[in-house]
């Protein structure tokens, strides 16, 4: 089943085009990383999918139009918009009571078990918790909701690395299964790349890459070229080139690995390097044009 | 700071999906408002405490300085006055906090961005606004009753004890004060006031949901501007009269009193429910207020939340 299907999804604020007619299809049971620079349109796309903002084009989330059928959609969808959105006056126990009282798919016992593993006390108010604890609380609430689609927009913003790692491990171990779909946006690409099944690069309202992670490994290769082979490697038309310790590192798309391995050391590029090559390259062309 | 949560705990992960359980979103939404806005019940309680303290002092003065020989020493108006004043003071406290609550009802959640949390829950915008509107229109009258009833009861008991201590009949006092009639009037007054003020609270909700900043100014300046405009352009003051009538005319509309505006001296015979229900301005106000609330729902649903 398809979790999200967008066709010609467009959104503009006055003259500024936040989403420039994107097409996207996310199957159920995937973990999609939506990656792009600030102002690329990530949050706009997510807000459209969550029925928080109007859009042009067609968009279907779990078979519903999020703008016109938001109320029923919210039973199946959960999201964390930002770490700072839990009301600061609320007590931890009140947050649990409230969600249990309004959400038919909330499992109170699971939330309490998850919270028991943290240092968060039920009587604390959100304003008394550290940033990391607020995120843990929010995550414990959200992970105890049996939602079919979970959207996380920069969920680890402002957290230190230990919390960030815990966050994603917990998400993968305690929550994810094949009937659920997760969409994550983040700036810390390297921390989520091992949990993703799919990746989308987005920049200035357009999708520059939309691929399964396995396909990324098949399609893209990074070559650390020996100096004498540099000219030969460049002849294969790399999409990006950079220098590491004085040696050329060239990124290729759709070039046979056997051919490349004759010229130097070949490996699969990290998402961060691929992002720089594809999005950075596009930005370059945009600036030149 | 915390136990590492990256240790995989199979007992938690293996929990089968929670079956849908019954929910009461309206009830919990109202409770959540009371959690956030404790002044809604603290202010009326404090007002009642002030009244009670003043009353106790006056009672001790009474027993010290007056030689009470019969009820006739005090006319029934003097006896009843503290009860009426107490009720009015508690109502006033409740009314004022309800006004400020309404001004923040749909604004605070946008300012602190918690609206994104509320909107991640399966509670519709209609139900959210409905539960918030219930605070000034239903919950506050109930709180006032819940505070004034015990206040009046304690005052009555104290007064009866003082009278008995002076060898006077507490029962004569009781019939003179007629508490049943008083509390009936209180209930009637609260119900009619809630209906009367629907457009006022509706307006505050609309401003609360619409204004990005300075809600207080947006709430009061446009009406004042309209009055000033009318005064200058036409030399009349119909709008000012209309607004003044709406703000201060609740008792006039509900009670058929000889001395209008003096809630402390109203009698049960002044209660005029049929007259109230028959008034055009009452229902016009309800319709306009409902439109304001409807607009507030629309704004919360269709405008970008932050």
Coordinates of C-alpha atoms in Angstrom, one line a residue:
Chain A
X1 CA 0.0 0.0 0.0
X2 CA 1.1 3.5 -0.7
X3 CA 1.6 5.8 2.3
X4 CA 2.1 9.0 0.4
X5 CA 1.5 9.9 -3.2
X6 CA 2.2 13.4 -4.5
X7 CA 1.7 14.5 -8.0
X8 CA 2.6 18.1 -9.2
X9 CA 2.6 19.2 -5.5
X10 CA 3.1 22.9 -5.5
X11 CA 3.1 25.7 -2.9
X12 CA 4.1 29.3 -3.1
X13 CA 4.1 32.1 -0.7
X14 CA 3.6 35.2 -2.9
X15 CA 6.5 35.1 -5.3
X16 CA 8.5 32.6 -3.3
X17 CA 8.0 29.1 -4.6
X18 CA 8.4 26.6 -1.7
X19 CA 7.4 23.5 -3.7
X20 CA 7.8 23.5 -7.4
X21 CA 5.5 20.7 -8.6
X22 CA 7.1 17.7 -6.9
X23 CA 6.2 14.0 -7.6
X24 CA 6.8 11.6 -4.8
X25 CA 5.6 8.1 -3.9
X26 CA 6.3 6.5 -0.5
X27 CA 5.3 2.9 0.0
X28 CA 4.2 1.6 3.4
X29 CA 6.9 0.1 5.6
X30 CA 9.6 2.5 4.5
X31 CA 11.8 4.9 6.4
X32 CA 12.3 7.9 4.2
X33 CA 15.0 10.6 4.8
X34 CA 14.0 13.9 3.3
X35 CA 17.2 15.9 3.0
X36 CA 17.8 19.4 1.9
X37 CA 19.3 22.7 2.9
X38 CA 17.3 25.4 4.9
X39 CA 14.4 26.7 2.9
X40 CA 14.5 23.8 0.5
X41 CA 10.8 23.0 1.0
X42 CA 11.1 20.1 3.4
X43 CA 8.9 21.5 6.1
X44 CA 6.4 22.8 3.5
X45 CA 6.1 19.4 2.0
X46 CA 5.6 17.8 5.4
X47 CA 3.1 20.5 6.5
X48 CA 1.1 19.8 3.3
X49 CA 1.2 16.1 4.1
X50 CA 0.0 16.7 7.6
X51 CA -2.9 19.0 6.5
X52 CA -1.3 22.0 8.1
X53 CA -1.0 24.0 4.9
X54 CA -2.9 24.3 1.7
X55 CA -1.3 23.2 -1.6
X56 CA -1.8 22.9 -5.3
X57 CA -1.6 19.6 -7.2
X58 CA -2.7 16.3 -5.9
X59 CA -1.6 14.7 -2.6
X60 CA -2.8 11.6 -0.9
X61 CA -1.7 10.4 2.5
X62 CA -2.9 7.0 3.5
X63 CA -5.6 7.3 0.9
X64 CA -6.9 10.6 2.1
X65 CA -6.6 14.2 1.1
X66 CA -4.8 15.8 4.1
X67 CA -6.3 19.2 3.6
X68 CA -9.9 18.2 3.4
X69 CA -9.8 15.0 5.5
X70 CA -7.4 16.1 8.2
X71 CA -9.6 15.2 11.1
X72 CA -9.8 11.5 10.2
X73 CA -6.2 11.4 9.0
X74 CA -4.9 12.4 12.4
X75 CA -6.0 9.1 13.9
X76 CA -3.5 7.3 11.7
X77 CA -0.7 9.9 11.5
X78 CA 1.5 11.3 14.2
X79 CA 4.2 13.9 14.0
X80 CA 6.8 15.6 15.9
X81 CA 7.2 19.1 14.4
X82 CA 10.0 20.4 16.6
X83 CA 11.5 19.6 19.9
X84 CA 10.1 22.7 21.5
X85 CA 6.4 22.2 20.9
X86 CA 5.3 20.3 24.0
X87 CA 3.5 22.9 26.2
X88 CA 5.9 24.1 28.9
X89 CA 3.3 24.3 31.7
X90 CA 2.3 20.7 31.3
X91 CA 3.3 18.0 33.8
X92 CA 4.6 14.7 32.4
X93 CA 1.7 12.8 34.0
X94 CA -0.7 15.3 32.5
X95 CA 0.8 14.8 29.1
X96 CA 0.3 11.0 29.4
X97 CA -3.3 11.4 30.8
X98 CA -4.2 13.8 28.0
X99 CA -2.9 11.7 25.1
X100 CA -4.5 8.6 26.7
X101 CA -7.8 10.6 26.9
X102 CA -7.9 11.8 23.3
X103 CA -6.0 9.2 21.2
X104 CA -7.8 5.9 20.6
X105 CA -4.5 4.2 19.6
X106 CA -2.4 5.3 22.5
X107 CA -1.0 2.5 24.7
X108 CA -0.5 4.0 28.1
X109 CA 1.4 1.1 29.5
X110 CA 4.0 1.3 26.8
X111 CA 4.4 5.0 27.3
X112 CA 4.9 4.5 31.0
X113 CA 7.4 1.7 30.4
X114 CA 9.4 3.9 28.0
X115 CA 9.4 6.8 30.4
X116 CA 10.5 4.5 33.2
X117 CA 13.7 3.9 31.3
X118 CA 14.5 7.6 31.4
X119 CA 15.2 10.0 34.3
X120 CA 12.0 11.9 33.6
X121 CA 9.7 12.1 36.7
X122 CA 6.0 12.1 36.3
X123 CA 5.6 15.2 38.5
X124 CA 8.0 17.3 36.5
X125 CA 6.7 20.1 34.3
X126 CA 8.0 20.2 30.8
X127 CA 9.7 23.6 31.5
X128 CA 11.8 21.9 34.1
X129 CA 13.1 19.2 31.8
X130 CA 16.3 19.5 29.7
X131 CA 16.0 19.7 26.0
X132 CA 17.0 16.1 25.6
X133 CA 14.4 15.0 28.2
X134 CA 11.6 16.9 26.4
X135 CA 12.5 15.1 23.3
X136 CA 12.5 11.8 25.1
X137 CA 9.1 12.5 26.5
X138 CA 7.7 13.5 23.2
X139 CA 9.2 10.4 21.6
X140 CA 7.8 8.2 24.3
X141 CA 4.3 9.6 23.7
X142 CA 4.5 9.3 20.0
X143 CA 6.0 5.8 20.0
X144 CA 3.2 4.6 22.2
X145 CA 0.7 5.6 19.5
X146 CA -0.1 2.9 17.0
X147 CA 0.1 5.2 14.0
X148 CA 0.6 4.1 10.4
X149 CA 2.6 7.2 9.5
X150 CA 5.1 9.0 11.7
X151 CA 6.6 12.3 10.5
X152 CA 9.6 13.7 12.3
X153 CA 10.7 17.2 11.2
X154 CA 14.2 17.9 12.6
X155 CA 13.4 15.8 15.7
X156 CA 16.9 16.0 17.1
X157 CA 17.5 19.7 16.6
X158 CA 19.6 21.1 19.4
X159 CA 20.3 17.8 21.0
X160 CA 23.7 16.5 21.8
X161 CA 25.1 13.5 20.0
X162 CA 24.3 10.9 22.7
X163 CA 20.6 11.8 22.7
X164 CA 20.5 11.9 18.9
X165 CA 21.9 8.4 18.8
X166 CA 19.5 7.1 21.4
X167 CA 16.7 8.7 19.6
X168 CA 17.2 6.9 16.4
X169 CA 18.2 3.6 18.0
X170 CA 15.0 3.7 20.1
X171 CA 13.0 4.6 17.0
X172 CA 14.3 1.6 15.1
X173 CA 14.2 -0.9 18.0
X174 CA 11.1 0.0 19.9
X175 CA 8.8 1.3 17.2
X176 CA 9.4 0.6 13.6
X177 CA 7.9 -2.4 11.9
X178 CA 6.8 -3.2 8.4
X179 CA 3.3 -1.9 8.8
X180 CA 4.5 1.6 9.6
X181 CA 6.1 4.3 7.6
X182 CA 8.4 6.9 8.9
X183 CA 9.6 10.2 7.3
X184 CA 12.5 12.0 8.8
X185 CA 14.1 15.3 8.0
X186 CA 17.4 16.4 9.5
X187 CA 20.6 18.2 8.9
X188 CA 22.6 15.5 10.5
X189 CA 22.5 13.2 7.5
X190 CA 25.3 10.9 8.6
X191 CA 23.4 9.9 11.7
X192 CA 20.3 8.7 10.0
X193 CA 21.7 7.2 6.9
X194 CA 22.1 3.7 8.4
X195 CA 18.4 3.5 9.4
X196 CA 16.9 4.8 6.1
X197 CA 15.4 2.6 3.4
X198 CA 14.8 5.5 1.0
X199 CA 16.2 8.9 0.5
X200 CA 15.0 12.1 -1.2
X201 CA 17.1 15.2 -1.8
X202 CA 15.2 18.3 -2.1
X203 CA 16.4 21.8 -3.0
X204 CA 14.6 25.0 -3.9
X205 CA 11.3 23.2 -4.1
X206 CA 12.4 20.4 -6.4
X207 CA 13.4 16.8 -5.9
X208 CA 17.0 16.2 -7.1
X209 CA 17.2 12.5 -6.0
X210 CA 14.6 10.0 -5.1
X211 CA 16.0 6.6 -4.5
X212 CA 16.0 3.5 -2.4
X213 CA 19.1 3.2 -0.3
X214 CA 20.2 -0.1 -2.0
X215 CA 19.8 1.6 -5.4
X216 CA 22.0 4.5 -4.2
X217 CA 24.8 2.0 -3.4
X218 CA 24.4 0.4 -6.8
X219 CA 24.2 3.6 -8.8
X220 CA 26.8 5.8 -7.2
X221 CA 30.4 5.1 -6.6
X222 CA 33.2 7.2 -5.1
X223 CA 36.7 6.8 -6.4
X224 CA 39.8 7.9 -4.6
X225 CA 42.0 8.2 -7.6
X226 CA 45.8 7.8 -7.8
X227 CA 47.3 11.0 -9.3
X228 CA 48.5 9.3 -12.5
X229 CA 45.0 8.1 -13.3
X230 CA 43.3 11.4 -12.6
X231 CA 42.9 12.4 -16.3
X232 CA 41.6 9.0 -17.2
X233 CA 39.1 9.1 -14.3
X234 CA 37.9 12.6 -15.3
X235 CA 37.3 11.3 -18.8
X236 CA 34.5 9.1 -17.3
X237 CA 32.6 12.3 -16.4
X238 CA 32.4 12.4 -12.6
X239 CA 29.5 14.4 -11.2
X240 CA 31.6 15.8 -8.5
X241 CA 35.3 16.2 -7.6
X242 CA 37.0 17.1 -4.3
X243 CA 40.4 16.9 -2.8
X244 CA 41.2 14.9 0.3
X245 CA 44.8 14.9 1.6
X246 CA 45.9 16.0 -1.8
X247 CA 44.2 13.2 -3.6
X248 CA 41.3 13.5 -5.9
X249 CA 38.0 12.0 -4.8
X250 CA 35.6 11.7 -7.7
X251 CA 32.0 10.8 -7.5
X252 CA 30.4 8.9 -10.4
X253 CA 26.8 8.0 -11.3
X254 CA 26.1 4.9 -13.4
X255 CA 29.7 4.1 -14.1
X256 CA 30.8 0.4 -13.8
X257 CA 32.7 -0.3 -10.6
X258 CA 35.0 -2.6 -12.4
X259 CA 36.2 0.2 -14.7
X260 CA 36.7 2.5 -11.7
X261 CA 38.6 0.0 -9.6
X262 CA 41.3 0.0 -12.2
X263 CA 41.9 3.7 -11.4
X264 CA 42.0 3.6 -7.6
X265 CA 40.1 2.8 -4.5
X266 CA 36.3 2.5 -5.0
X267 CA 33.6 2.7 -2.3
X268 CA 30.0 3.7 -1.8
X269 CA 29.7 7.4 -1.1
X270 CA 28.2 8.6 2.1
X271 CA 24.8 10.4 1.9
X272 CA 26.5 13.6 3.0
X273 CA 29.1 13.4 0.1
X274 CA 26.4 12.5 -2.3
X275 CA 24.2 15.4 -1.1
X276 CA 27.1 17.8 -1.6
X277 CA 27.7 16.5 -5.1
X278 CA 24.1 16.5 -6.2
X279 CA 22.6 19.5 -4.4
X280 CA 25.9 21.5 -4.2
X281 CA 26.4 20.9 -7.9
X282 CA 22.9 22.0 -8.8
X283 CA 23.3 25.1 -6.7
X284 CA 26.5 25.9 -8.7
X285 CA 24.7 25.5 -12.0
X286 CA 21.9 27.6 -10.7
X287 CA 24.3 30.4 -9.7
X288 CA 26.1 30.3 -13.1
X289 CA 22.8 30.4 -15.0
Chain B
X1 CA 21.3 11.8 32.9
X2 CA 19.2 8.8 32.0
X3 CA 19.5 5.1 31.6
X4 CA 20.5 4.4 28.0
X5 CA 17.5 3.6 26.0
X6 CA 19.4 2.0 23.2
X7 CA 19.3 -1.4 25.0
X8 CA 16.7 -3.3 23.1
X9 CA 13.9 -4.2 25.5
X10 CA 11.8 -7.0 23.9
X11 CA 9.0 -6.8 26.4
X12 CA 8.2 -3.3 25.3
X13 CA 8.7 -3.8 21.6
X14 CA 6.7 -7.0 21.5
X15 CA 3.6 -5.4 23.1
X16 CA 0.9 -6.0 20.5
X17 CA -0.7 -2.9 18.9
X18 CA -3.0 -1.2 21.3
X19 CA -6.6 -2.0 20.4
X20 CA -8.5 1.2 19.9
X21 CA -9.8 2.3 23.3
X22 CA -12.7 4.7 24.1
X23 CA -11.7 8.3 24.3
X24 CA -13.3 11.4 25.7
X25 CA -11.6 14.2 23.7
X26 CA -14.0 16.9 24.9
X27 CA -13.7 16.1 28.5
X28 CA -9.9 15.9 28.4
X29 CA -9.6 19.1 26.3
X30 CA -11.6 21.0 29.0
X31 CA -9.4 19.5 31.7
X32 CA -6.3 20.5 29.8
X33 CA -7.6 24.1 29.8
X34 CA -8.0 24.0 33.6
X35 CA -4.5 22.5 34.0
X36 CA -3.0 25.4 32.0
X37 CA -5.2 28.2 33.4
X38 CA -5.4 27.6 37.1
X39 CA -6.4 31.2 37.7
X40 CA -9.9 30.2 36.3
X41 CA -10.7 28.7 39.7
X42 CA -8.0 30.3 41.9
X43 CA -9.3 33.9 41.3
X44 CA -13.0 33.1 42.4
X45 CA -11.7 31.2 45.4
X46 CA -9.5 34.0 46.5
X47 CA -12.4 36.5 46.0
X48 CA -14.6 34.3 48.1
X49 CA -11.9 34.1 50.8
X50 CA -11.7 37.9 50.9
X51 CA -15.5 38.2 51.2
X52 CA -15.6 35.6 54.0
X53 CA -12.8 37.2 55.9
X54 CA -14.5 40.6 55.7
X55 CA -17.8 39.0 56.7
X56 CA -16.2 37.3 59.8
X57 CA -14.7 40.6 60.9
X58 CA -18.0 42.4 60.5
X59 CA -19.8 39.6 62.5
X60 CA -17.3 39.9 65.3
X61 CA -17.9 43.7 65.4
X62 CA -21.6 43.1 65.4
X63 CA -21.4 40.8 68.4
X64 CA -19.0 43.1 70.2
X65 CA -20.5 46.5 69.7
X66 CA -24.2 46.0 69.1
X67 CA -26.6 44.9 71.6
X68 CA -28.9 42.8 69.6
X69 CA -32.3 42.4 71.0
X70 CA -34.4 41.7 68.0
X71 CA -34.1 41.2 64.3
X72 CA -35.8 44.5 63.9
X73 CA -32.5 46.2 65.0
X74 CA -31.2 45.3 61.6
X75 CA -33.3 45.6 58.5
X76 CA -33.3 42.7 56.2
X77 CA -31.5 44.6 53.5
X78 CA -28.5 45.1 55.8
X79 CA -28.5 41.4 56.6
X80 CA -28.7 40.4 52.9
X81 CA -26.2 42.9 51.6
X82 CA -23.0 40.8 52.3
X83 CA -24.5 37.8 50.6
X84 CA -25.3 39.7 47.4
X85 CA -21.9 41.6 47.5
X86 CA -20.1 38.3 48.0
X87 CA -21.8 36.7 45.0
X88 CA -21.2 39.8 42.8
X89 CA -17.5 39.9 43.8
X90 CA -16.9 36.2 43.0
X91 CA -18.8 36.6 39.7
X92 CA -16.7 39.7 38.8
X93 CA -13.5 37.8 39.6
X94 CA -14.6 34.9 37.4
X95 CA -15.8 37.2 34.6
X96 CA -12.5 39.0 34.5
X97 CA -10.3 35.9 34.4
X98 CA -12.7 34.5 31.8
X99 CA -12.1 37.6 29.6
X100 CA -8.4 37.2 29.9
X101 CA -8.6 33.5 29.3
X102 CA -10.6 34.0 26.1
X103 CA -8.1 36.6 24.8
X104 CA -5.3 34.0 25.1
X105 CA -7.3 30.9 24.3
X106 CA -6.2 30.6 20.7
X107 CA -3.2 32.9 20.9
X108 CA -1.0 31.3 23.5
X109 CA -0.8 28.0 21.8
X110 CA 0.4 29.7 18.6
X111 CA 2.9 31.9 20.5
X112 CA 4.6 29.0 22.3
X113 CA 4.2 26.7 19.2
X114 CA 2.4 24.1 21.3
X115 CA -0.4 24.2 18.7
X116 CA 1.7 21.8 16.7
X117 CA 1.5 19.3 19.5
X118 CA -2.3 19.8 19.9
X119 CA -2.7 19.5 16.2
X120 CA -0.8 16.2 16.1
X121 CA -3.6 14.7 18.2
X122 CA -6.9 13.4 16.7
X123 CA -8.9 16.3 18.1
X124 CA -10.6 18.4 15.5
X125 CA -10.3 22.2 15.4
X126 CA -14.1 22.4 16.0
X127 CA -13.9 20.3 19.1
X128 CA -10.9 22.2 20.3
X129 CA -12.6 25.6 20.0
X130 CA -15.8 24.1 21.4
X131 CA -13.9 22.9 24.5
X132 CA -12.2 26.3 24.9
X133 CA -15.5 28.2 24.5
X134 CA -17.0 26.0 27.2
X135 CA -14.6 27.5 29.7
X136 CA -16.2 31.0 29.8
X137 CA -19.7 29.9 28.9
X138 CA -20.2 26.7 31.0
X139 CA -17.2 26.0 33.2
X140 CA -16.9 29.4 34.7
X141 CA -20.6 29.7 35.7
X142 CA -20.2 26.3 37.3
X143 CA -17.1 27.3 39.1
X144 CA -18.8 30.5 40.4
X145 CA -21.7 28.4 41.7
X146 CA -19.3 25.9 43.2
X147 CA -17.6 28.7 45.1
X148 CA -20.6 30.9 46.0
X149 CA -22.8 28.1 47.3
X150 CA -20.3 27.0 50.1
X151 CA -19.4 30.7 50.7
X152 CA -23.1 31.6 51.3
X153 CA -23.6 28.4 53.4
X154 CA -20.7 29.3 55.7
X155 CA -21.8 32.9 56.0
X156 CA -25.3 31.8 56.8
X157 CA -24.2 29.3 59.5
X158 CA -21.9 31.9 61.1
X159 CA -24.7 34.5 61.2
X160 CA -27.1 32.0 62.6
X161 CA -24.7 31.0 65.3
X162 CA -24.0 34.7 66.2
X163 CA -27.7 35.3 66.4
X164 CA -28.4 32.3 68.5
X165 CA -25.5 33.4 70.8
X166 CA -27.4 36.6 71.4
X167 CA -30.6 34.7 72.2
X168 CA -32.3 35.5 68.9
X169 CA -34.0 33.0 66.7
X170 CA -31.8 31.7 63.9
X171 CA -34.9 30.5 62.2
X172 CA -36.3 34.0 62.0
X173 CA -33.0 35.0 60.4
X174 CA -33.2 32.1 57.9
X175 CA -36.7 33.1 56.8
X176 CA -35.6 36.7 56.6
X177 CA -32.7 35.9 54.4
X178 CA -34.5 33.4 52.2
X179 CA -31.4 31.5 50.9
X180 CA -33.4 29.4 48.4
X181 CA -34.7 32.4 46.6
X182 CA -31.2 33.9 46.6
X183 CA -29.4 30.9 45.2
X184 CA -32.2 30.5 42.6
X185 CA -31.5 34.0 41.5
X186 CA -27.8 33.3 41.4
X187 CA -28.3 30.3 39.1
X188 CA -30.7 32.3 36.9
X189 CA -28.3 35.2 36.8
X190 CA -25.4 33.1 35.7
X191 CA -27.3 31.3 33.0
X192 CA -28.6 34.5 31.5
X193 CA -25.2 36.2 31.8
X194 CA -23.5 33.3 29.9
X195 CA -26.1 33.7 27.1
X196 CA -25.8 37.5 27.1
X197 CA -22.0 37.5 26.9
X198 CA -21.7 34.9 24.0
X199 CA -20.9 37.7 21.5
X200 CA -18.3 39.3 23.8
X201 CA -16.5 36.0 24.4
X202 CA -16.9 35.1 20.7
X203 CA -15.2 38.4 19.7
X204 CA -12.3 37.7 22.1
X205 CA -11.9 34.2 20.6
X206 CA -11.8 35.6 17.1
X207 CA -9.2 38.2 18.0
X208 CA -7.2 35.5 19.9
X209 CA -7.2 33.3 16.9
X210 CA -6.5 36.0 14.4
X211 CA -4.0 38.5 15.9
X212 CA -0.4 37.6 15.8
X213 CA 0.5 40.0 18.6
X214 CA -1.0 42.5 21.1
X215 CA -4.4 40.7 21.2
X216 CA -5.6 43.1 24.0
X217 CA -5.2 46.1 21.7
X218 CA -6.9 44.3 18.8
X219 CA -9.8 43.4 21.0
X220 CA -10.5 46.9 22.3
X221 CA -9.2 49.4 19.7
X222 CA -11.5 48.5 16.7
X223 CA -14.7 48.9 18.8
X224 CA -13.4 52.2 20.2
X225 CA -12.4 53.3 16.7
X226 CA -15.9 52.6 15.4
X227 CA -17.4 54.6 18.2
X228 CA -15.0 57.5 17.6
X229 CA -15.7 57.4 13.9
X230 CA -19.4 57.4 14.3
X231 CA -19.2 60.3 16.8
X232 CA -17.1 62.4 14.4
X233 CA -18.7 61.4 11.1
X234 CA -22.4 61.4 12.2
X235 CA -22.4 63.1 15.6
X236 CA -24.3 60.1 17.0
X237 CA -23.3 57.4 19.4
X238 CA -25.4 54.4 18.6
X239 CA -22.4 52.0 18.5
X240 CA -21.2 53.2 21.9
X241 CA -24.7 52.7 23.3
X242 CA -24.9 49.3 21.8
X243 CA -21.5 48.2 23.1
X244 CA -22.2 49.7 26.6
X245 CA -25.6 47.9 26.6
X246 CA -23.9 44.6 25.8
X247 CA -21.1 45.0 28.4
X248 CA -23.3 46.2 31.3
X249 CA -26.8 45.3 30.4
X250 CA -26.9 41.6 31.4
X251 CA -28.8 42.2 34.6
X252 CA -31.2 44.6 32.9
X253 CA -32.1 42.1 30.3
X254 CA -32.5 39.2 32.8
X255 CA -34.3 41.0 35.7
X256 CA -37.4 43.1 35.6
X257 CA -36.1 45.4 38.4
X258 CA -37.4 48.7 39.7
X259 CA -33.8 49.8 40.3
X260 CA -31.9 48.5 37.3
X261 CA -28.2 47.8 37.6
X262 CA -28.2 47.0 41.3
X263 CA -27.8 43.3 41.4
X264 CA -27.5 43.3 45.2
X265 CA -31.1 44.4 45.8
X266 CA -32.9 42.3 43.3
X267 CA -35.8 40.1 44.4
X268 CA -36.9 36.8 43.2
X269 CA -40.0 38.5 41.9
X270 CA -37.7 40.5 39.5
X271 CA -36.6 37.3 37.7
X272 CA -38.1 37.5 34.3
X273 CA -37.1 34.5 32.2
X274 CA -39.8 34.9 29.6
X275 CA -38.9 38.5 29.1
X276 CA -35.3 37.5 28.7
X277 CA -36.1 34.7 26.1
X278 CA -38.3 37.1 24.2
X279 CA -35.7 39.7 23.7
X280 CA -34.4 40.2 20.2
X281 CA -31.0 41.5 21.4
X282 CA -30.4 38.3 23.3
X283 CA -30.7 36.1 20.3
X284 CA -29.1 38.5 17.9
X285 CA -26.1 38.4 20.3
X286 CA -26.1 34.6 20.3
X287 CA -26.1 34.5 16.5
X288 CA -23.3 37.1 16.1
X289 CA -21.3 35.3 18.9
X290 CA -21.7 32.0 17.2
X291 CA -20.5 33.5 13.9
X292 CA -17.4 34.8 15.8
X293 CA -16.7 31.4 17.3
X294 CA -17.2 29.8 13.8
X295 CA -14.7 32.2 12.3
X296 CA -12.3 31.2 15.1
X297 CA -12.7 27.5 14.2
X298 CA -12.1 28.4 10.5
X299 CA -8.9 30.3 11.3
X300 CA -7.5 27.5 13.5
X301 CA -8.3 24.9 10.8
X302 CA -7.2 26.7 7.6
X303 CA -4.5 29.2 8.5
X304 CA -0.9 28.2 8.8
X305 CA -0.5 27.4 12.4
X306 CA 2.5 29.5 13.1

